[in-house]
Coordinates of C-alpha atoms in Angstrom, one line a residue:
Chain P
M16 CA -56.9 -28.6 11.9
S17 CA -59.4 -31.4 11.5
G18 CA -63.2 -30.8 11.5
A19 CA -63.6 -32.1 15.0
A20 CA -60.8 -29.9 16.3
L21 CA -62.4 -26.9 14.6
R22 CA -65.7 -27.7 16.3
T23 CA -64.0 -28.1 19.7
S24 CA -62.4 -24.7 19.2
A25 CA -65.6 -23.0 18.1
W26 CA -67.5 -24.5 21.1
R27 CA -64.8 -23.2 23.5
G28 CA -65.0 -19.8 21.8
L29 CA -68.7 -19.7 22.6
Q30 CA -68.2 -20.5 26.2
V31 CA -66.3 -17.2 26.6
I32 CA -69.5 -15.2 26.2
P33 CA -71.0 -15.7 29.7
V34 CA -67.5 -15.0 31.2
V35 CA -67.4 -11.7 29.3
I36 CA -70.9 -10.8 30.4
I37 CA -70.2 -11.5 34.1
A38 CA -66.9 -9.6 33.8
T39 CA -68.7 -6.5 32.5
L40 CA -71.2 -6.8 35.4
V41 CA -68.2 -6.9 37.9
V42 CA -66.7 -3.8 36.3
F43 CA -70.1 -2.0 36.4
L44 CA -70.7 -3.0 40.0
L45 CA -67.4 -1.5 41.2
L46 CA -69.3 1.8 41.3
Q47 CA -71.8 0.3 43.8
L48 CA -68.9 -0.2 46.2
V49 CA -68.4 3.6 46.5
P50 CA -69.7 4.5 50.0
G51 CA -72.6 6.9 50.3
D52 CA -73.9 8.7 47.2
P53 CA -71.4 7.9 44.5
A54 CA -72.0 11.2 42.7
I55 CA -71.1 13.2 45.9
T56 CA -68.2 10.9 46.9
L57 CA -66.6 10.9 43.4
A58 CA -67.1 14.6 42.9
G59 CA -64.8 15.4 45.8
E60 CA -64.9 17.9 48.6
N61 CA -65.1 21.2 46.8
A62 CA -67.5 20.1 44.1
T63 CA -70.1 22.4 42.7
P64 CA -73.7 21.1 42.4
E65 CA -73.2 21.0 38.6
Q66 CA -70.3 18.6 38.9
I67 CA -72.3 16.3 41.1
E68 CA -75.2 16.5 38.6
Q69 CA -72.8 15.7 35.8
I70 CA -71.6 12.5 37.5
R71 CA -75.2 11.5 38.3
A72 CA -76.1 11.9 34.6
L73 CA -72.9 10.1 33.4
Y74 CA -73.8 6.9 35.3
N75 CA -77.6 7.4 35.1
L76 CA -77.6 7.2 38.9
D77 CA -81.3 8.2 39.2
Q78 CA -82.4 5.2 37.1
P79 CA -82.9 1.6 38.4
L80 CA -79.7 -0.5 38.7
L81 CA -80.6 -2.7 35.7
V82 CA -81.1 0.3 33.5
Q83 CA -77.8 1.8 34.7
Y84 CA -76.0 -1.5 33.8
G85 CA -77.8 -1.7 30.4
Q86 CA -76.8 1.8 29.5
W87 CA -73.2 1.3 30.6
L88 CA -72.9 -2.0 28.7
L89 CA -74.5 -0.6 25.6
N90 CA -71.9 2.3 25.6
A91 CA -69.0 0.0 26.4
M92 CA -69.9 -2.3 23.5
Q93 CA -69.7 0.6 21.2
G94 CA -66.2 1.4 22.6
D95 CA -67.5 4.4 24.7
L96 CA -66.1 4.2 28.2
A97 CA -67.2 7.7 29.1
R98 CA -64.9 10.7 29.8
S99 CA -62.4 11.4 32.5
L100 CA -63.9 13.3 35.4
M101 CA -60.8 15.4 35.7
S102 CA -59.7 16.3 32.2
G103 CA -62.8 15.4 30.2
E104 CA -60.6 13.3 27.9
D105 CA -62.2 10.3 26.1
V106 CA -61.3 7.2 28.3
T107 CA -61.2 4.8 25.3
R108 CA -58.7 7.0 23.5
L109 CA -56.7 7.5 26.7
I110 CA -56.4 3.8 27.2
L111 CA -55.5 3.1 23.6
Q112 CA -52.7 5.7 23.8
N113 CA -51.3 4.1 27.0
L114 CA -51.7 0.5 25.9
P115 CA -48.6 0.0 23.7
P116 CA -45.9 0.4 26.4
T117 CA -47.8 -2.0 28.8
L118 CA -48.2 -4.6 26.1
L119 CA -44.5 -4.3 25.1
I120 CA -43.1 -5.0 28.6
V121 CA -45.6 -7.8 29.2
T122 CA -44.8 -9.5 25.9
C123 CA -41.1 -9.1 26.5
A124 CA -41.5 -10.5 30.1
M125 CA -43.5 -13.5 28.7
A126 CA -40.7 -14.2 26.2
I127 CA -38.0 -14.0 28.9
S128 CA -40.0 -16.2 31.3
L129 CA -40.5 -18.9 28.7
A130 CA -37.0 -18.7 27.3
I131 CA -35.4 -19.1 30.7
G132 CA -38.1 -21.1 32.5
I133 CA -38.6 -24.0 30.0
P134 CA -34.9 -25.1 29.7
L135 CA -34.4 -24.6 33.5
G136 CA -37.5 -26.6 34.3
V137 CA -36.6 -29.4 32.0
M138 CA -33.0 -29.6 33.2
S139 CA -34.3 -29.6 36.8
A140 CA -36.6 -32.5 36.1
I141 CA -34.0 -34.5 34.2
H142 CA -31.4 -34.1 37.0
R143 CA -33.9 -34.6 39.8
G144 CA -32.2 -34.2 43.2
G145 CA -28.9 -33.0 41.6
V146 CA -27.1 -29.8 42.2
L147 CA -28.7 -28.0 39.3
D148 CA -32.2 -29.1 40.5
T149 CA -31.5 -27.9 44.0
I150 CA -30.4 -24.5 42.9
A151 CA -33.2 -24.1 40.4
T152 CA -35.9 -25.2 42.9
A153 CA -34.4 -22.8 45.5
L154 CA -34.3 -19.9 43.0
A155 CA -37.9 -20.7 42.0
S156 CA -39.0 -20.4 45.7
V157 CA -37.2 -17.1 46.0
G158 CA -38.6 -15.9 42.7
I159 CA -42.2 -16.4 43.8
A160 CA -41.7 -14.6 47.2
L161 CA -39.7 -11.7 45.6
P162 CA -41.5 -8.4 45.3
N163 CA -40.9 -7.8 41.6
F164 CA -40.8 -4.0 42.0
W165 CA -38.1 -4.4 44.6
L166 CA -36.1 -6.4 42.1
G167 CA -36.7 -3.5 39.7
M168 CA -35.3 -1.0 42.2
I169 CA -32.2 -3.2 42.7
L170 CA -31.7 -3.5 38.9
I171 CA -32.1 0.3 38.4
N172 CA -29.6 0.9 41.2
F173 CA -26.9 -1.4 39.8
L174 CA -27.4 -1.3 36.1
A175 CA -28.7 2.2 35.5
L176 CA -27.6 4.5 38.4
Q177 CA -24.2 3.0 39.5
N178 CA -23.3 1.7 36.0
N179 CA -24.8 3.5 33.2
I180 CA -25.7 0.5 31.1
F181 CA -29.5 0.8 30.8
P182 CA -31.8 3.8 31.0
A183 CA -33.3 4.1 34.6
T184 CA -36.8 5.2 33.6
G185 CA -39.1 6.0 30.7
A186 CA -40.2 4.2 27.6
G187 CA -39.3 4.5 23.9
S188 CA -41.8 4.8 21.1
L189 CA -42.3 1.4 19.4
L190 CA -43.3 2.9 16.0
Q191 CA -40.5 5.5 15.7
D192 CA -37.6 3.5 17.1
P193 CA -38.4 -0.1 17.9
L194 CA -34.8 -1.0 19.0
N195 CA -34.7 1.9 21.4
A196 CA -38.2 0.9 22.8
L197 CA -36.9 -2.6 23.4
W198 CA -33.8 -1.2 25.1
Y199 CA -36.0 0.8 27.5
A200 CA -38.3 -2.3 28.0
F201 CA -35.5 -4.6 29.0
L202 CA -35.1 -3.8 32.7
P203 CA -38.8 -3.6 33.4
A204 CA -39.4 -6.9 31.5
L205 CA -36.6 -8.6 33.4
S206 CA -38.1 -7.5 36.8
L207 CA -41.5 -8.8 35.7
A208 CA -40.1 -12.0 34.4
A209 CA -38.5 -13.2 37.7
G210 CA -41.8 -14.4 39.0
G211 CA -42.7 -15.9 35.7
V212 CA -39.5 -17.9 35.4
A213 CA -40.1 -19.2 38.9
E214 CA -43.7 -20.2 38.1
I215 CA -42.8 -22.0 34.9
V216 CA -39.9 -23.9 36.5
R217 CA -42.1 -25.2 39.3
Q218 CA -45.0 -26.2 37.2
L219 CA -43.0 -27.7 34.4
R220 CA -40.7 -29.6 36.7
S221 CA -43.6 -31.1 38.7
A222 CA -45.5 -32.0 35.5
L223 CA -42.4 -33.5 33.9
L224 CA -41.6 -35.6 36.9
E225 CA -45.0 -37.1 36.8
V226 CA -44.6 -38.1 33.2
L227 CA -41.1 -39.4 33.7
D228 CA -42.4 -41.7 36.4
S229 CA -45.0 -43.2 34.0
Q230 CA -45.0 -46.6 32.4
H231 CA -44.5 -45.5 28.8
V232 CA -41.3 -43.6 29.7
R233 CA -40.0 -46.8 31.2
T234 CA -40.7 -48.6 28.0
L235 CA -38.8 -45.9 26.1
H236 CA -35.8 -46.4 28.4
A237 CA -36.0 -50.1 27.8
K238 CA -36.0 -49.4 24.0
G239 CA -32.6 -47.7 24.6
L240 CA -33.5 -44.1 23.9
S241 CA -31.3 -41.5 25.4
P242 CA -32.8 -39.5 28.3
A243 CA -32.5 -36.3 26.3
R244 CA -34.5 -37.7 23.4
I245 CA -37.1 -39.2 25.8
V246 CA -37.7 -35.7 27.4
W247 CA -37.6 -33.5 24.3
Q248 CA -39.4 -35.9 21.9
H249 CA -41.9 -37.7 24.2
A250 CA -42.3 -36.2 27.6
M251 CA -42.5 -32.6 26.4
K252 CA -45.5 -33.7 24.2
N253 CA -47.3 -34.8 27.4
V254 CA -46.6 -31.6 29.3
S255 CA -47.3 -29.2 26.4
T256 CA -50.9 -28.6 27.7
T257 CA -49.6 -27.9 31.2
L258 CA -47.2 -25.4 29.6
L259 CA -50.1 -23.8 27.7
T260 CA -52.2 -23.5 30.9
V261 CA -49.3 -22.0 32.8
T262 CA -48.6 -19.5 30.0
G263 CA -52.2 -18.3 30.2
L264 CA -52.1 -17.8 33.9
L265 CA -48.7 -16.1 33.5
F266 CA -50.2 -13.5 31.1
N267 CA -52.9 -12.7 33.7
R268 CA -50.3 -12.4 36.5
L269 CA -47.9 -10.3 34.5
L270 CA -50.6 -7.9 33.3
G271 CA -51.4 -7.3 37.0
A272 CA -47.7 -7.1 38.1
T273 CA -46.9 -4.6 35.4
V274 CA -48.9 -1.9 37.3
V275 CA -46.2 -1.6 40.0
I276 CA -43.4 -2.1 37.5
E277 CA -44.7 0.8 35.4
A278 CA -44.6 3.0 38.6
I279 CA -41.0 2.1 39.3
F280 CA -39.8 2.7 35.8
A281 CA -42.1 5.7 35.1
I282 CA -43.6 4.0 32.0
P283 CA -46.6 5.8 30.6
G284 CA -48.8 2.6 30.4
I285 CA -52.3 1.7 31.5
G286 CA -50.9 0.6 34.8
S287 CA -49.6 4.1 35.7
L288 CA -52.9 5.4 34.3
I289 CA -55.1 3.3 36.7
V290 CA -53.0 4.1 39.8
R291 CA -53.1 7.9 39.1
S292 CA -56.8 7.7 38.5
A293 CA -57.6 5.6 41.6
I294 CA -55.8 8.2 43.8
A295 CA -57.6 11.1 42.0
K296 CA -61.0 9.2 42.2
D297 CA -61.3 9.5 38.4
F298 CA -63.6 6.5 38.3
P299 CA -64.4 6.2 34.6
I300 CA -60.7 5.7 33.9
V301 CA -60.4 3.1 36.7
Q302 CA -63.3 1.2 35.3
G303 CA -62.0 1.5 31.8
V304 CA -58.6 0.1 32.7
V305 CA -60.0 -2.8 34.7
F306 CA -62.3 -3.6 31.8
T307 CA -59.5 -3.4 29.3
M308 CA -57.3 -5.7 31.4
V309 CA -59.9 -8.4 31.8
L310 CA -60.7 -8.3 28.1
L311 CA -57.1 -8.8 27.3
V312 CA -56.9 -11.8 29.8
I313 CA -60.1 -13.3 28.3
L314 CA -58.7 -12.9 24.8
G315 CA -55.5 -14.6 25.9
N316 CA -57.4 -17.5 27.4
L317 CA -59.4 -17.8 24.3
I318 CA -56.3 -18.1 22.1
I319 CA -55.0 -20.7 24.5
D320 CA -58.2 -22.7 24.5
V321 CA -58.2 -22.7 20.7
L322 CA -54.6 -23.9 20.7
Y323 CA -55.2 -26.9 23.1
P324 CA -56.6 -29.3 20.5
I325 CA -53.6 -28.6 18.3
F326 CA -51.1 -29.4 21.0
D327 CA -53.0 -32.3 22.5
P328 CA -55.4 -34.3 20.2
R329 CA -56.9 -35.9 23.3
V330 CA -58.7 -32.7 24.1
E331 CA -60.9 -33.1 21.0
R332 CA -64.2 -34.1 22.6
Chain O
M5 CA -50.2 -43.1 58.5
T6 CA -53.1 -41.2 57.1
A7 CA -55.2 -41.8 60.3
L8 CA -52.3 -40.6 62.4
V9 CA -51.9 -37.5 60.4
L10 CA -55.6 -36.7 60.4
S11 CA -56.0 -37.1 64.1
A12 CA -52.7 -35.4 64.9
A13 CA -53.4 -32.4 62.7
R14 CA -56.3 -31.3 64.9
R15 CA -53.8 -29.8 67.3
P16 CA -51.4 -27.1 66.1
V17 CA -48.6 -28.3 68.5
D18 CA -48.8 -31.8 67.0
L19 CA -48.8 -30.4 63.5
M20 CA -45.5 -28.7 64.3
I21 CA -43.9 -32.1 65.1
L22 CA -44.9 -33.5 61.8
L23 CA -43.5 -30.7 59.7
D24 CA -40.1 -31.0 58.1
W25 CA -37.2 -28.8 59.2
R26 CA -38.0 -26.2 56.6
G27 CA -41.6 -25.9 57.7
R28 CA -40.5 -25.7 61.4
L29 CA -37.9 -23.0 60.6
S30 CA -40.5 -21.0 58.7
A31 CA -43.1 -21.3 61.5
A32 CA -40.6 -20.2 64.1
F33 CA -39.5 -17.3 61.9
L34 CA -43.2 -16.2 61.4
L35 CA -44.0 -16.6 65.1
A36 CA -41.0 -14.3 65.9
M37 CA -42.2 -11.8 63.4
I38 CA -45.8 -11.8 64.8
L39 CA -44.4 -11.4 68.3
A40 CA -42.1 -8.5 67.1
G41 CA -45.1 -6.9 65.5
L42 CA -47.2 -7.2 68.6
A43 CA -44.5 -6.1 71.0
A44 CA -43.3 -3.2 68.7
P45 CA -43.7 -0.5 71.4
L46 CA -41.6 -2.5 73.8
I47 CA -38.7 -3.6 71.6
A48 CA -38.4 -0.7 69.1
P49 CA -35.6 1.6 70.2
Y50 CA -37.4 4.8 68.9
S51 CA -40.8 5.9 67.9
P52 CA -41.5 5.1 64.2
T53 CA -42.7 8.7 63.5
D54 CA -40.2 10.9 65.5
Q55 CA -38.3 13.0 63.1
D56 CA -34.7 14.1 63.5
L57 CA -34.1 16.5 60.6
V58 CA -30.4 16.9 61.6
N59 CA -29.7 13.2 61.1
M60 CA -31.4 12.5 57.7
L61 CA -30.5 9.4 55.6
M62 CA -27.7 8.4 57.9
P63 CA -25.8 5.2 57.3
A64 CA -25.9 2.5 60.1
T65 CA -24.4 3.6 63.4
V66 CA -24.5 2.2 67.0
D67 CA -27.5 4.5 67.8
H68 CA -29.3 3.6 64.6
P69 CA -28.4 0.0 63.6
L70 CA -30.1 0.3 60.2
G71 CA -29.6 4.1 59.7
T72 CA -32.2 6.8 59.4
D73 CA -34.6 7.7 56.6
D74 CA -35.3 10.9 54.7
L75 CA -36.9 12.5 57.8
G76 CA -34.3 11.3 60.3
R77 CA -36.6 8.5 61.6
D78 CA -35.0 5.3 62.9
V79 CA -35.2 2.6 60.1
L80 CA -35.1 -0.3 62.5
S81 CA -38.0 1.1 64.6
R82 CA -40.0 1.7 61.4
L83 CA -39.2 -1.8 60.3
I84 CA -40.5 -3.3 63.6
Y85 CA -43.6 -1.2 63.6
G86 CA -44.1 -2.0 59.9
T87 CA -44.1 -5.7 60.7
G88 CA -47.3 -5.2 62.6
A89 CA -49.0 -3.3 59.8
S90 CA -47.8 -5.7 57.1
L91 CA -48.8 -8.8 59.0
Y92 CA -52.2 -7.3 60.0
A93 CA -52.8 -6.5 56.4
S94 CA -52.0 -10.0 55.2
F95 CA -54.2 -11.7 57.9
L96 CA -57.0 -9.3 57.2
A97 CA -57.0 -10.0 53.5
V98 CA -57.0 -13.8 54.0
A99 CA -59.7 -13.6 56.7
V100 CA -61.9 -11.7 54.3
A101 CA -61.2 -14.1 51.4
T102 CA -62.1 -17.1 53.7
V103 CA -65.2 -15.6 55.1
I104 CA -66.5 -14.9 51.6
G105 CA -65.0 -17.8 49.7
V106 CA -65.7 -20.8 52.0
P107 CA -69.5 -20.5 52.3
I108 CA -69.9 -19.8 48.6
G109 CA -67.7 -22.8 47.6
L110 CA -69.5 -25.1 50.1
A111 CA -72.9 -24.1 48.8
A112 CA -71.8 -24.6 45.1
G113 CA -70.2 -28.0 45.8
F114 CA -72.9 -29.3 48.1
F115 CA -76.1 -28.3 46.4
G116 CA -74.8 -28.5 42.8
G117 CA -77.3 -27.9 40.0
W118 CA -78.0 -24.4 38.7
L119 CA -76.6 -22.8 41.8
D120 CA -73.2 -24.5 41.1
D121 CA -73.4 -23.5 37.4
I122 CA -73.9 -19.8 38.2
I123 CA -71.3 -19.7 41.0
S124 CA -68.7 -21.5 38.9
R125 CA -69.2 -19.1 36.0
V126 CA -68.8 -16.1 38.4
I127 CA -65.7 -17.7 39.8
D128 CA -64.3 -18.2 36.3
A129 CA -65.0 -14.6 35.4
L130 CA -63.6 -13.2 38.6
L131 CA -60.4 -15.2 38.2
S132 CA -60.0 -13.6 34.7
F133 CA -59.2 -10.3 36.4
P134 CA -55.5 -9.6 37.1
G135 CA -55.6 -9.6 40.9
I136 CA -53.8 -6.4 41.7
V137 CA -55.8 -4.5 39.0
L138 CA -59.1 -5.5 40.4
A139 CA -57.9 -4.7 43.9
I140 CA -56.9 -1.2 42.7
G141 CA -60.4 -0.9 41.2
V142 CA -62.1 -1.9 44.5
T143 CA -59.8 0.3 46.6
G144 CA -60.5 3.2 44.2
A145 CA -64.2 2.6 44.9
L146 CA -64.0 2.0 48.7
G147 CA -61.5 4.7 49.3
I148 CA -57.7 4.7 49.9
G149 CA -56.3 3.3 53.1
L150 CA -54.7 0.1 54.4
T151 CA -57.9 -1.6 55.7
N152 CA -59.9 -0.8 52.6
A153 CA -57.0 -1.9 50.4
M154 CA -56.7 -5.3 52.2
V155 CA -60.5 -5.8 52.2
A156 CA -60.2 -5.3 48.4
V157 CA -57.4 -7.9 48.2
G158 CA -59.5 -10.3 50.3
I159 CA -62.4 -9.9 47.9
V160 CA -60.1 -10.5 45.0
F161 CA -58.7 -13.7 46.6
S162 CA -62.1 -15.0 47.6
P163 CA -62.9 -16.8 44.3
M164 CA -59.6 -18.8 44.7
V165 CA -60.8 -20.0 48.1
A166 CA -64.3 -20.6 46.8
R167 CA -63.0 -22.7 43.9
L168 CA -60.9 -25.0 46.3
A169 CA -63.8 -25.3 48.8
R170 CA -66.1 -26.3 46.0
A171 CA -63.7 -28.9 44.6
R172 CA -63.1 -30.4 48.0
T173 CA -66.8 -30.4 48.9
L174 CA -67.6 -32.3 45.7
I175 CA -65.2 -35.1 46.8
V176 CA -66.5 -35.1 50.4
R177 CA -70.2 -35.0 49.3
S178 CA -70.1 -38.5 47.9
E179 CA -68.6 -40.1 51.1
L180 CA -70.7 -42.7 52.9
Y181 CA -70.8 -40.7 56.2
I182 CA -72.6 -37.9 54.5
D183 CA -75.3 -40.4 53.3
A184 CA -75.4 -41.8 56.8
A185 CA -75.9 -38.3 58.4
R186 CA -78.7 -37.6 55.9
C187 CA -80.4 -40.9 56.6
F188 CA -80.5 -39.9 60.3
G189 CA -82.4 -36.8 59.2
S190 CA -79.8 -34.2 59.6
S191 CA -80.5 -30.9 57.9
S192 CA -78.3 -29.6 55.1
Y193 CA -77.0 -26.9 57.3
H194 CA -76.0 -29.5 60.0
V195 CA -74.4 -31.8 57.4
L196 CA -72.4 -28.9 55.9
R197 CA -71.3 -27.6 59.3
R198 CA -70.5 -30.8 61.2
H199 CA -69.5 -33.2 58.4
V200 CA -68.4 -31.4 55.3
L201 CA -66.6 -28.3 56.7
P202 CA -64.3 -30.2 59.0
N203 CA -63.2 -32.4 56.2
I204 CA -62.3 -29.7 53.7
L205 CA -60.4 -27.6 56.3
Q206 CA -57.0 -29.2 55.8
P207 CA -56.5 -28.3 52.1
L208 CA -57.9 -24.9 52.9
L209 CA -55.4 -24.4 55.6
V210 CA -52.6 -25.0 53.1
Q211 CA -54.1 -22.5 50.6
M212 CA -54.6 -19.9 53.3
T213 CA -50.9 -20.1 54.3
L214 CA -49.9 -19.6 50.6
L215 CA -52.4 -16.8 50.2
L216 CA -50.8 -15.0 53.2
A217 CA -47.6 -14.7 51.2
A218 CA -49.6 -13.4 48.2
A219 CA -51.5 -10.9 50.5
L220 CA -48.2 -9.7 51.9
L221 CA -46.8 -9.0 48.4
A222 CA -50.1 -7.3 47.5
E223 CA -49.9 -5.0 50.6
A224 CA -46.4 -4.1 49.7
S225 CA -47.5 -3.2 46.1
L226 CA -50.6 -1.2 47.1
S227 CA -48.8 0.7 49.9
F228 CA -45.9 1.3 47.5
L229 CA -48.4 2.8 45.0
G230 CA -49.8 5.0 47.8
L231 CA -53.2 3.2 47.9
G232 CA -52.5 1.3 51.1
V233 CA -51.0 2.6 54.3
Q234 CA -51.0 6.4 54.5
A235 CA -48.1 8.5 55.8
P236 CA -46.7 8.8 58.4
A237 CA -47.7 5.2 59.4
P238 CA -45.0 2.7 58.6
S239 CA -45.4 -0.5 56.5
W240 CA -42.8 -2.3 54.5
G241 CA -44.4 -1.3 51.2
A242 CA -44.6 2.4 52.3
M243 CA -40.9 2.2 53.4
L244 CA -39.9 0.9 50.0
A245 CA -41.8 3.8 48.4
R246 CA -39.7 6.3 50.4
G247 CA -36.5 4.3 49.6
Y248 CA -37.4 4.6 45.9
T249 CA -37.8 8.4 46.1
Y250 CA -34.3 8.7 47.7
M251 CA -32.7 5.9 45.7
E252 CA -30.0 8.0 44.0
I253 CA -28.6 9.4 47.2
A254 CA -29.3 6.5 49.7
P255 CA -29.8 3.2 47.8
E256 CA -29.2 1.2 51.0
Q257 CA -32.6 2.4 52.3
M258 CA -34.4 -0.1 50.1
Y259 CA -32.8 -3.2 51.6
P260 CA -34.3 -3.6 55.1
P261 CA -37.9 -3.5 54.0
G262 CA -37.2 -5.5 50.8
F263 CA -35.5 -8.3 52.7
A264 CA -38.3 -8.3 55.3
I265 CA -40.9 -8.8 52.6
L266 CA -38.9 -11.4 50.8
L267 CA -38.1 -13.5 53.9
T268 CA -41.6 -13.3 55.3
A269 CA -43.3 -14.2 52.0
L270 CA -40.8 -17.0 51.5
A271 CA -41.6 -18.3 55.1
F272 CA -45.3 -18.4 54.4
N273 CA -44.8 -20.2 51.1
V274 CA -42.4 -22.8 52.6
L275 CA -44.7 -23.3 55.6
G276 CA -47.6 -23.8 53.1
E277 CA -45.7 -26.4 51.1
S278 CA -44.6 -28.3 54.2
L279 CA -48.2 -28.3 55.5
R280 CA -49.3 -29.7 52.2
V281 CA -46.9 -32.6 52.5
V282 CA -48.1 -33.4 56.0
L283 CA -51.8 -33.0 55.3
D284 CA -51.8 -34.7 51.9
P285 CA -49.7 -37.9 52.3
A286 CA -50.3 -38.8 48.7
L287 CA -48.0 -36.0 47.7
K288 CA -45.1 -37.2 49.8
A289 CA -43.7 -39.4 47.1
R290 CA -42.8 -36.3 44.9

């Protein structure tokens, strides 16, 4: 990377700071949405005065709002996301324990989305208006409107219950038996990836069509280059940044969608954790998972921002 | 052509004429769904909550065209009543997103300066949250239930609306007629309401249609997870949740609500894309 590119990357890295600060503020302010006195509401119906006091102390509810936020932020920056209201477990530890299965299926789903989406989008653009394009575009429309957890149910029904090819539910340990873990992750990742493939096909196709209509591609045609070479060697360079942007958005989307997929496949990830905690009003865990997810997305965006200048030198400014 | 489209688009009936066949088909389908949802008590053959424990998980018969669920309730009736709940949920979420997002986007785009800087940063930060996760967080705070869940989804969608409103306002702001209105001494509020807002409505209409599809899928997800509609009320997501529980003995239970969600979300998306082509003639070439 040249000096200028390095500077661009560093500058983009710095711009992430205000986003992180506002994100922490949003996570903190979730508590303010709790109707009534949060301590009483969160403690539940049969709470003892001690339990209510405990929640009040946990969130410093008798202090001014700014002090509450400052204290919460200070703790969060030290990795302290408080303790579960139900079990008393350390929230940070709980999240770290549940993170690997979530990251595994999201990563696999990203890989599947890109591996199927890119070739399909490119073929679709090259054969614009052809049979393959029509089918791919129609499939993409369905893929975006398809509830991914319903697809998961259909896959379980056909590939796990009626034909015993894949395990229906559960997750394998990535450390003890990586292959087994991947085997368990396959159906959930496939259900997640349907929307991802659809998104990539649509965006890539439309970006490629724009490039293929441009003057410089016409010149390449005139030079006698084959359509395949024009697309793979020239046009793909022009759409690489679009692809990066879509990949970033996809990561965000899949991290959200995995919550329902984890419920379907009974995967012990942070998605299952937040749903369980939201129903049980275990608010520190809810806040902790929302915070973890947004940090992951911001980190993903940061990586993509740093990669932009490498893929497209025009970004160096 | 542009002038024709702009003037015609002011009346919904004329807009229908300009849509392509896909858009018209989707609009007709959605209209039928809305009517079915509203007229549910008239057209549903049974009550959605009447249990018949002798006839549980029955396959399709003449009496029950889509069979019965795990409590012997008529699946077709639950599907029809669920239409109302699911569509109400989608429209509620998009209404909340519009009411929050449009004024904020208008203000940021129109006044610019430090206000725009702050609002834009907040929008960036909010868009970094995975939508469903933030919606679960907000629902967890507001309390579980369909209305709370969809208000949460609306809050989560509002930065998307605000971003588009801001971008469009930036374009409209530099138009000559805005300067003219200002020269005549119009207040900012008057300019925003009478001159800016009407000119950013069309792209917003497209986005709202597409968001309806996203909201429908969000309702299905949240009700499936038990954070939305509460038993025994029917919604498509809640029906899928029961279908999931009894998947091993009655896998056919998951198809009616699943297809209902898929087709309705597809119709919103197709209608949105058709509207985009009509309202934005520059896109027609592609």
